[in-house]
Tab-separated table of C-alpha atoms and ligand atoms in Angstrom:
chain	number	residue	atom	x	y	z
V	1	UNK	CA	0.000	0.000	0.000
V	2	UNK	CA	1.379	3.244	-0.921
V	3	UNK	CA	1.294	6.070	1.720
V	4	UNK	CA	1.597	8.830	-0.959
V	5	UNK	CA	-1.723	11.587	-0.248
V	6	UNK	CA	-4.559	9.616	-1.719
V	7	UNK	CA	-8.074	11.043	-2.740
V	8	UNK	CA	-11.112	8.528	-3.119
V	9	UNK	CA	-13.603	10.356	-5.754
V	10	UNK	CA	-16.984	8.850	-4.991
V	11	UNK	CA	-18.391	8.692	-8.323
V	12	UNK	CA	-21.947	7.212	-7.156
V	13	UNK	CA	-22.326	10.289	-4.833
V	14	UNK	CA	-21.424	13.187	-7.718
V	15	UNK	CA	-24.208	10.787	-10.174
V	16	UNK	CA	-26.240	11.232	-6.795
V	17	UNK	CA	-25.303	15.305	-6.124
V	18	UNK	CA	-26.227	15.468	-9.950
V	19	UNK	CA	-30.195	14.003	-9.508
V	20	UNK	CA	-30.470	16.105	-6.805
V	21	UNK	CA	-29.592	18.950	-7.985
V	22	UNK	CA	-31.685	17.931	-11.554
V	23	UNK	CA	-34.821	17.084	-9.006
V	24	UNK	CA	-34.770	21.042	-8.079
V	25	UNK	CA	-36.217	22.177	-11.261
V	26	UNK	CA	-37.989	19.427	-13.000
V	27	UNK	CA	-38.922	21.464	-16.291
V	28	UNK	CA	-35.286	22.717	-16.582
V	29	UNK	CA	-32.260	20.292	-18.133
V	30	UNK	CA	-29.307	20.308	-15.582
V	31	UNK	CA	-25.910	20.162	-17.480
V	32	UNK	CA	-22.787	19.320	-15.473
V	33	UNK	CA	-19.624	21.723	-15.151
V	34	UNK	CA	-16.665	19.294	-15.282
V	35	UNK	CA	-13.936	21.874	-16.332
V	36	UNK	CA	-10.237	21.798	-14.878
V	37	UNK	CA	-10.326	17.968	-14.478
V	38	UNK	CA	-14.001	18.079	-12.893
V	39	UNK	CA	-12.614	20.318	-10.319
V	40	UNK	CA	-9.630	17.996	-10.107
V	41	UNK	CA	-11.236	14.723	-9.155
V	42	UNK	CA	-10.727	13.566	-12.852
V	43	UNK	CA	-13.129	14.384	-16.465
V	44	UNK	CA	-12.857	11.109	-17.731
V	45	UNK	CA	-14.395	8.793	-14.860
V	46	UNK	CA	-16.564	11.683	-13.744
V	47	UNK	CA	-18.078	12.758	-17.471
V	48	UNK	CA	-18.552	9.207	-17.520
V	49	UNK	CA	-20.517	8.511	-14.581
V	50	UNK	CA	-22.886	11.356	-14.608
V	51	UNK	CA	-23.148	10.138	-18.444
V	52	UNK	CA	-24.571	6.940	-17.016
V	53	UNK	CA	-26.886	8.977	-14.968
V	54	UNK	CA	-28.656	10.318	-17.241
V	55	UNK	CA	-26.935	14.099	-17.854
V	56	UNK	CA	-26.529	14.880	-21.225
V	57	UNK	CA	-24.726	18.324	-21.113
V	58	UNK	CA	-21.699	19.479	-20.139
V	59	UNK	CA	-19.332	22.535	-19.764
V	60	UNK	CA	-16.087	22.757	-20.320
V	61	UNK	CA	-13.219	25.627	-20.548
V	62	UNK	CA	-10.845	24.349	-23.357
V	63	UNK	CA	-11.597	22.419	-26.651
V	64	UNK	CA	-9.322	19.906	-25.266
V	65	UNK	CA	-11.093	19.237	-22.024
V	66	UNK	CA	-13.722	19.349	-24.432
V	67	UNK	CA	-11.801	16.766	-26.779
V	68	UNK	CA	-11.672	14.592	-23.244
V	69	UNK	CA	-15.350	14.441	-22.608
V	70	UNK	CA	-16.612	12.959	-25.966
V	71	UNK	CA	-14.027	10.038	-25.362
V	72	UNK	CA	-15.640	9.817	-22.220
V	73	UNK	CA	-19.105	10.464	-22.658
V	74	UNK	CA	-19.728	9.549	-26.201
V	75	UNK	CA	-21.748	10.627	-29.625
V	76	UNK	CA	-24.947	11.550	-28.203
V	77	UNK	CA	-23.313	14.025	-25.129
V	78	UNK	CA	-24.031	17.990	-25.946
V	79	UNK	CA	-20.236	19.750	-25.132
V	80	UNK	CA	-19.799	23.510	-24.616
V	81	UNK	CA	-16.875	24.889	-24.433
V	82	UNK	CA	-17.175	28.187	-22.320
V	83	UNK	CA	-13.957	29.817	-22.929
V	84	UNK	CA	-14.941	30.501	-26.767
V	85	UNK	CA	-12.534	29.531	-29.439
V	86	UNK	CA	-9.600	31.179	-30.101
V	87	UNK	CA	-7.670	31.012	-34.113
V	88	UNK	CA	-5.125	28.450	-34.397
V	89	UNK	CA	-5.544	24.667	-33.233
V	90	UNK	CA	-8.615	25.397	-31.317
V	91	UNK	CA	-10.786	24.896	-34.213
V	92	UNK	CA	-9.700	21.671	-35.487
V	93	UNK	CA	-10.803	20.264	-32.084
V	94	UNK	CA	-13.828	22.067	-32.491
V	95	UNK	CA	-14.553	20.162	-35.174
V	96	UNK	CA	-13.480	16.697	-34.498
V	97	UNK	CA	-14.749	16.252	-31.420
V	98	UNK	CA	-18.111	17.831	-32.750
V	99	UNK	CA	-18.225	20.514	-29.452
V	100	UNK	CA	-20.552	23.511	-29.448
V	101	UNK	CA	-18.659	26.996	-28.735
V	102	UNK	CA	-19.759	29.297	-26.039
V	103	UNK	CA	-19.214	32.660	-28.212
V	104	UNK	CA	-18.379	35.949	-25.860
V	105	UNK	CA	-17.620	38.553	-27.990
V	106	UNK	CA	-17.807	40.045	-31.587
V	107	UNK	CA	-14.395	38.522	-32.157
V	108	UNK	CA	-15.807	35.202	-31.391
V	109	UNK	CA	-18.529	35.460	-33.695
V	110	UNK	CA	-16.201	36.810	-36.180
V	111	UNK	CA	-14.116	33.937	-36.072
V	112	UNK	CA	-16.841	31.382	-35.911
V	113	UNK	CA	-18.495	32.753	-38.480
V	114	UNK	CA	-15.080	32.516	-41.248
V	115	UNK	CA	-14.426	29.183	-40.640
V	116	UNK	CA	-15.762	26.337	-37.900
V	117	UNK	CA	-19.438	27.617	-38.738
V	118	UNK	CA	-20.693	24.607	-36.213
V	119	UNK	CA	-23.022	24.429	-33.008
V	120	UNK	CA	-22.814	27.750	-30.942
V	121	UNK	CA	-24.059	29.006	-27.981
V	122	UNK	CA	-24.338	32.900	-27.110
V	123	UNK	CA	-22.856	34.268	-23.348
V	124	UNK	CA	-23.911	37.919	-22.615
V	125	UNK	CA	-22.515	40.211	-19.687
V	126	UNK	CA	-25.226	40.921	-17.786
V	127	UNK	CA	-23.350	42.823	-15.357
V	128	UNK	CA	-20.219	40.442	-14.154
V	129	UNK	CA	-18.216	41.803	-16.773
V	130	UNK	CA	-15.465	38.253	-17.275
V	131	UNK	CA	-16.681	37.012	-20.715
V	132	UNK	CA	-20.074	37.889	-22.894
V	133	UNK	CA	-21.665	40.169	-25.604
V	134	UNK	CA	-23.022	42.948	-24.315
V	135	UNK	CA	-26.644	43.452	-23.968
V	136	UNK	CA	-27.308	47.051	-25.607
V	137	UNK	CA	-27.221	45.294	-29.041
V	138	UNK	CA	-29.453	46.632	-32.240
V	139	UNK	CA	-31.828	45.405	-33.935
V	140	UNK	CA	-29.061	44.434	-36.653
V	141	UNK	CA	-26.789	43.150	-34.603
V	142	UNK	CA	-29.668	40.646	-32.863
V	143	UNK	CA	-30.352	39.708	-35.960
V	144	UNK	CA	-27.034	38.752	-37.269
V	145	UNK	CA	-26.299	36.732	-33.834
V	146	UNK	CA	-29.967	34.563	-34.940
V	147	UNK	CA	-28.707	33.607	-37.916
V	148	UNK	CA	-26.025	32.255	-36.248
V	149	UNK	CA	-28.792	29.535	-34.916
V	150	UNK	CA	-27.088	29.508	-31.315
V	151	UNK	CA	-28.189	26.506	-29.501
V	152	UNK	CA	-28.422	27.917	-26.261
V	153	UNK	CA	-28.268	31.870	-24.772
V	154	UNK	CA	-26.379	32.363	-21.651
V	155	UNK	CA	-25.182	34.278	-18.891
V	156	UNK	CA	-23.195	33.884	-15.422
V	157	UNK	CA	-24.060	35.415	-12.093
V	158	UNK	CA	-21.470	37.275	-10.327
V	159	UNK	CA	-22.577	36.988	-6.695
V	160	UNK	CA	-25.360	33.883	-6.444
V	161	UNK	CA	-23.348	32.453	-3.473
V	162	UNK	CA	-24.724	35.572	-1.678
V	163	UNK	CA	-29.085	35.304	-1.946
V	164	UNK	CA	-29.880	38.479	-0.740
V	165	UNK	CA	-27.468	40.396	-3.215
V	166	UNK	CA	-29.026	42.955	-5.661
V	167	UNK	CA	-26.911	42.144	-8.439
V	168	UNK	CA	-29.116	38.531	-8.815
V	169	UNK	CA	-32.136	40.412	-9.612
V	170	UNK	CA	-30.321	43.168	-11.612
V	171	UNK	CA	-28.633	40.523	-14.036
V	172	UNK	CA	-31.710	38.223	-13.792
V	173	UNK	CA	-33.211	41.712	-15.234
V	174	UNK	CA	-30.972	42.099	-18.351
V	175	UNK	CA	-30.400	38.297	-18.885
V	176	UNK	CA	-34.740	38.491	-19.515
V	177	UNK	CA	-33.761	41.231	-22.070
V	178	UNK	CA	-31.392	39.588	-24.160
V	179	UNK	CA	-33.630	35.919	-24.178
V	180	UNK	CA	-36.260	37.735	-24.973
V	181	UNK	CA	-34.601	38.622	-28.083
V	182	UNK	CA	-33.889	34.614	-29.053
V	183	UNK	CA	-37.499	33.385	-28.544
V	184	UNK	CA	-37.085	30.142	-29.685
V	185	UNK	CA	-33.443	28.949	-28.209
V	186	UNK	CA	-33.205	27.884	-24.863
V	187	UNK	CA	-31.284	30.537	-22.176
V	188	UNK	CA	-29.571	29.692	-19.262
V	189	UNK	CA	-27.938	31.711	-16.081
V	190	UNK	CA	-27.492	29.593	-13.120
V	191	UNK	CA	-24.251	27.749	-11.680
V	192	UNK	CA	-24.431	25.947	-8.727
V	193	UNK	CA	-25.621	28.544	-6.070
V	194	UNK	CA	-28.239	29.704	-8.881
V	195	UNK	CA	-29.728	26.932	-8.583
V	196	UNK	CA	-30.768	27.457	-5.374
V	197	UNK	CA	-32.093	30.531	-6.146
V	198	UNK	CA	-35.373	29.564	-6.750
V	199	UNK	CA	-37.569	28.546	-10.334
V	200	UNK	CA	-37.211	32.075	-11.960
V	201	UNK	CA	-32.997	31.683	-12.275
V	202	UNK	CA	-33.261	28.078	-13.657
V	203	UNK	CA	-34.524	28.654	-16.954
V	204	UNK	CA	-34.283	25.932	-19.357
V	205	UNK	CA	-30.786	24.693	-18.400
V	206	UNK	CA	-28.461	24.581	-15.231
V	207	UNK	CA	-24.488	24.485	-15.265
V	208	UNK	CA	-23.810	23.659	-11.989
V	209	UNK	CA	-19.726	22.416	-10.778
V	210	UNK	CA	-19.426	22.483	-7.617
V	211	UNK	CA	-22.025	21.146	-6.191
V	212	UNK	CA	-21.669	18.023	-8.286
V	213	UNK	CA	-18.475	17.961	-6.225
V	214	UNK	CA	-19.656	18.153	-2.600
V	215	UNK	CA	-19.175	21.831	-2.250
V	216	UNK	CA	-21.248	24.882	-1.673
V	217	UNK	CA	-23.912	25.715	1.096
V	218	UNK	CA	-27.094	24.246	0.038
V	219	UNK	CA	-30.429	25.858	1.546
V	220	UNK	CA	-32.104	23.528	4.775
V	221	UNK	CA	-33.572	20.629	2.708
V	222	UNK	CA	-30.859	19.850	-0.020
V	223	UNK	CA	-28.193	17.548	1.271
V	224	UNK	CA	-25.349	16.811	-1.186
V	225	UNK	CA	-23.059	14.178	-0.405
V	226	UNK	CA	-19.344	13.549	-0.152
V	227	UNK	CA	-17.372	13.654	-3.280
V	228	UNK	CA	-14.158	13.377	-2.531
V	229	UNK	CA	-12.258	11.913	0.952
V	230	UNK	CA	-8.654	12.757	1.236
V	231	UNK	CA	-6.432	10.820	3.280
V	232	UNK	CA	-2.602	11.166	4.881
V	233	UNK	CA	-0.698	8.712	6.321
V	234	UNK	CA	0.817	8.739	9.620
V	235	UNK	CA	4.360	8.387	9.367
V	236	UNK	CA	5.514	9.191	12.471
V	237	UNK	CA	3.697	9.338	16.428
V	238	UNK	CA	5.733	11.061	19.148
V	239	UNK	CA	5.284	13.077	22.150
V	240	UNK	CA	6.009	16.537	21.935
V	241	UNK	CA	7.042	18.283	25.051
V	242	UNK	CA	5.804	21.211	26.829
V	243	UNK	CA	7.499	23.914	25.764
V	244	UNK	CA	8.881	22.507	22.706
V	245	UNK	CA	7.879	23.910	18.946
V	246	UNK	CA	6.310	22.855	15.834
V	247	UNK	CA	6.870	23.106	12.683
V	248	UNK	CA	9.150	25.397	10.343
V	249	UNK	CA	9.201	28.983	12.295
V	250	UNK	CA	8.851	27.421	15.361
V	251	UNK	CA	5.206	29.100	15.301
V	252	UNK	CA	3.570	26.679	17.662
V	253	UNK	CA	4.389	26.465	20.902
V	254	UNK	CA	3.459	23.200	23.607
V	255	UNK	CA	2.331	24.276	26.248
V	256	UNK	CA	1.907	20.576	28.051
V	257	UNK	CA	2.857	17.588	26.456
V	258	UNK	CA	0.893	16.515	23.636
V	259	UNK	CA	0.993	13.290	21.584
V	260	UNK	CA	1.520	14.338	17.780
V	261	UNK	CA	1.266	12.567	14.589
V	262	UNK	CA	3.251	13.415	11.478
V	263	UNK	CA	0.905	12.842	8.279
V	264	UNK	CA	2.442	12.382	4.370
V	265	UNK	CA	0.884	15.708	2.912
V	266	UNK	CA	1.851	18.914	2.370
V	267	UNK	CA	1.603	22.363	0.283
V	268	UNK	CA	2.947	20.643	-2.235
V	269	UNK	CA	-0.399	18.796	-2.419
V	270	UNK	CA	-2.123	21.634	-2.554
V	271	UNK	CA	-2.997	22.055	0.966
V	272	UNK	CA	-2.405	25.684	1.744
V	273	UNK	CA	-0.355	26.883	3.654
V	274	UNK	CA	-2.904	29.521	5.491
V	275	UNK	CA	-4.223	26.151	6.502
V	276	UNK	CA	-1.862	25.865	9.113
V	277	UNK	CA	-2.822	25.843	12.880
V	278	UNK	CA	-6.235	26.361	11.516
V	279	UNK	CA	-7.153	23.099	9.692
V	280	UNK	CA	-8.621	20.173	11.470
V	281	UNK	CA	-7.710	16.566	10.519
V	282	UNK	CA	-9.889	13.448	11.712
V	283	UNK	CA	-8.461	10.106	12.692
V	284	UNK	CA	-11.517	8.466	13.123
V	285	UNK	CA	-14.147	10.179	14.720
V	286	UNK	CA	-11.478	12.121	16.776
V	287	UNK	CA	-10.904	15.947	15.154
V	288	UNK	CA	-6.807	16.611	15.320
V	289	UNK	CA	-6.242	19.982	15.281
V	290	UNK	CA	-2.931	21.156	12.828
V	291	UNK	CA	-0.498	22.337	14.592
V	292	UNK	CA	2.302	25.186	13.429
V	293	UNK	CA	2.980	25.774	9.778
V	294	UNK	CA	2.132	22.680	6.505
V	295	UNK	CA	5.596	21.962	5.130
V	296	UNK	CA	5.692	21.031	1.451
V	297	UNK	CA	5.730	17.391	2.276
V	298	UNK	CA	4.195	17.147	5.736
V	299	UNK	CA	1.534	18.212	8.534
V	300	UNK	CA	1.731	17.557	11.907
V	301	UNK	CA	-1.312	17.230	13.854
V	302	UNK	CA	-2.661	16.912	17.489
V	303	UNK	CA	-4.000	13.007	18.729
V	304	UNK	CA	-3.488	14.050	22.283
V	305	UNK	CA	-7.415	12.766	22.487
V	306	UNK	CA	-6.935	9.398	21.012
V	307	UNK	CA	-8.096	6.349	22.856
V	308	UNK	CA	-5.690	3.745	21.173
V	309	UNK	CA	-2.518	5.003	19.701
V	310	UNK	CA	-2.825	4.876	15.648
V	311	UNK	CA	0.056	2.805	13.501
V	312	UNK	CA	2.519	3.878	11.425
V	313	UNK	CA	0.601	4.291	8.332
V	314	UNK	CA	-2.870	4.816	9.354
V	315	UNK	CA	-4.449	6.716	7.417
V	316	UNK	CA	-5.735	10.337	8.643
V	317	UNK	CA	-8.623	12.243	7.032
V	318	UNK	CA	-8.200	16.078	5.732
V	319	UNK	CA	-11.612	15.935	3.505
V	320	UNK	CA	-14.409	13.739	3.467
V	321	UNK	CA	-17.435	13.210	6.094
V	322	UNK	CA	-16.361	14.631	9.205
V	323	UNK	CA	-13.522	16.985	7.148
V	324	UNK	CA	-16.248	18.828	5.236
V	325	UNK	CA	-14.410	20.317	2.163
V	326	UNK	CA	-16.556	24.156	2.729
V	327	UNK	CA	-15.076	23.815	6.464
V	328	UNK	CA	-11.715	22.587	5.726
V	329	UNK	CA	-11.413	25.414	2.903
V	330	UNK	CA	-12.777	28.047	5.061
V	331	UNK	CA	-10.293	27.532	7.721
V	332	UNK	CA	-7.372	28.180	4.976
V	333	UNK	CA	-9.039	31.100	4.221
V	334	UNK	CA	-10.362	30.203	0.422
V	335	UNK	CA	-13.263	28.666	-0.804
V	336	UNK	CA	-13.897	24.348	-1.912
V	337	UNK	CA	-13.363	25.111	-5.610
V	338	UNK	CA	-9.566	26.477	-4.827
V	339	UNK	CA	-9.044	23.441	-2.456
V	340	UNK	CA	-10.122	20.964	-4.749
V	341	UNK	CA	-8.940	22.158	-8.343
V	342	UNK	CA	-5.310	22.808	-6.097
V	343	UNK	CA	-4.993	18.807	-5.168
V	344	UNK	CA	-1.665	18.320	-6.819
V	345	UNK	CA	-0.470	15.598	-9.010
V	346	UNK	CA	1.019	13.997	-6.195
V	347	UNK	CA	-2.428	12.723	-4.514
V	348	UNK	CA	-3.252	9.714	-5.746
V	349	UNK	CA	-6.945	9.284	-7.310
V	350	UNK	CA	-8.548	6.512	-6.371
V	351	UNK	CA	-12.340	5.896	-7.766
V	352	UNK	CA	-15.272	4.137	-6.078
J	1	PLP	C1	-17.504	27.420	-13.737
J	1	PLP	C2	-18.791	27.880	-14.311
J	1	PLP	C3	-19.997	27.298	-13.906
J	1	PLP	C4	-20.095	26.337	-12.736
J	1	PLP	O1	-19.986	27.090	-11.558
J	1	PLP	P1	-20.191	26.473	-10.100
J	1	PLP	O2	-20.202	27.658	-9.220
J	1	PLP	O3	-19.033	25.575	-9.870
J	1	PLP	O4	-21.469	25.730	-10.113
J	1	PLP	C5	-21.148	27.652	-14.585
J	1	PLP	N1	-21.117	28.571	-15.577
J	1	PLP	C6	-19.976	29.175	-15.983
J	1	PLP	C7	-20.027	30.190	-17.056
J	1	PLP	C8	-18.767	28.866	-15.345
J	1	PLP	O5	-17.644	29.492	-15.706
């Protein structure tokens, strides 16, 4: 058994997070966001999976991510790429892997128009300005974006993670503008915490990513479940001494003497390094506070509360159940999609 960092994706419980989150809003079709690696618990087995579910639309950043889902999802899956393409090599992927483009700007449409001249979707900034046409568009213009026959209108909310923020009904305001405009194409706005905004930000499609992936604050009634558990092993258990340090900086300081465990993961992992003295661990049911700063290789963690001392080689918790990845993010000062598109290469995915 190795005792490199090791990350169990749960691939039942993201096909599970994904017909929960499709239960929400029963007229609408909910998509799945697997960009960056599906959040860095893998596009292949995940695309897959959720494939097998019963999604039939995903979301992507690069043609080549793109490129990875139609291997993994097949003929019939509906793949938009939301970064828009870009001249060069992009298009040839565009092509052969038959993906739709997610087209943000006149230059997009420019370029879409002169050569790929395939399926294409239509972003607008409704107010986050990142990516999207803008919405004061003429007559003209509307009309030359129709013939275009995008498959889909779209646009992203810059603050649904807050409920009560006026910028959700302002955009939800100009998005109804610019579908209004495309009749007959289906128009979509909400990501993951749009989608528990209520019926009126669901439209006819959802993108949601995160959530698929465990993370996010669901509303009282929606219970996702555990995507991802990531484990450490214990390579070394020792007392520390009162008075005695931890960790590079010597930051920590004993104050009575504390059994400690040394765990095999690090920064270099992608566990930040804000994390430190702040992050919890769980061996067992027992929560092991970090202690001093995460080297690039190593944590070292309370078990002063243990009742049986652990091996060499147990295997200690930093997400999963009782490490919940919001928590566990929160308490390195970032949010679950940094922590979990961070995992490095290092952490060995394991899927169940
Ligand atoms: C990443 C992304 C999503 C998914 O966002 P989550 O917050 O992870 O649900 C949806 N739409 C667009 C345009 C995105 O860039």
């Amino acid at each position: 058994m190795s005792h490199m960092p090791r990350a169990t994706v749960l691939t039942g419980n993201i096909a599970d997070n994904w017909r929960t989150l499709d239960a929400l809003h029963p007229g609408a079709t909910t998509a799945a966001v697997v960009k960056a690696d599906a959040y860095g618990l893998g596009i292949a087995r995940i695309a897959r999976a959720l494939r097998i579910a019963g999604c039939q639309t995903f979301f992507v950043a690069y043609p080549e991510e793109g490129a990875a889902v139609r291997k993994a999802a097949g003929k019939a899956a509906r793949i938009f790429v939301l970064n828009g393409p870009m001249p060069g090599r992009d298009l040839a992927l565009y092509r052969d892997a038959d993906l739709t483009a997610v087209l943000s700007s006149e230059a997009h449409v420019l370029l879409w128009n002169n050569t790929v001249q395939g399926s294409c979707a239509l972003q607008f900034n409704t107010g986050m300005n990142r990516l999207g046409l803008p919405t004061d568009l003429g007559e003209k213009e509307l009309a030359g974006l129709r013939r275009l026959q995008p498959v889909l209108v779209m646009s992203h909310l810059a603050c649904a993670d807050e409920p009560d923020h006026p910028m959700n009904a302002q955009q939800r305001k100009a998005f109804n503008e610019v579908a209004d405009a495309f009749p007959d194409t289906p128009a979509s706005l909400a990501n993951s915490n749009g989608c528990y905004l209520g019926k009126k930000f669901a439209y006819d499609l959802t993108r949601p990513g995160l959530a698929l992936y465990g993370g996010t604050q669901p509303p009282a009634g929606i219970d996702l479940k555990t995507a991802v558990i990531l484990e450490a092993s214990i390579l070394s258990v020792f007392t520390g001494r009162a008075g005695g340090h931890v960790g590079y900086g010597a930051t920590h300081t004993l104050t009575e003497d504390r059994l400690l465990a040394t765990c095999s993961l690090g920064y270099a992992d992608g566990i930040p390094r804000s994390g430190g003295g702040q992050m919890t661990a769980w061996l067992g049911d027992l929560p092991c506070p970090v202690l001093g700063r995460i080297s690039m290789d190593l944590i070292t963690i309370d078990i002063t509360g243990c009742t049986k001392q652990p091996k060499i080689g147990e295997r200690v918790e930093f997400l999963g159940e009782n490490a919940k990845l919001e928590a566990q993010a929160s308490a390195c000062g970032t949010l679950g999609y940094e922590l979990l598109t961070g995992l490095g290469p290092r952490v060995q995915r394991v899927y169940r």
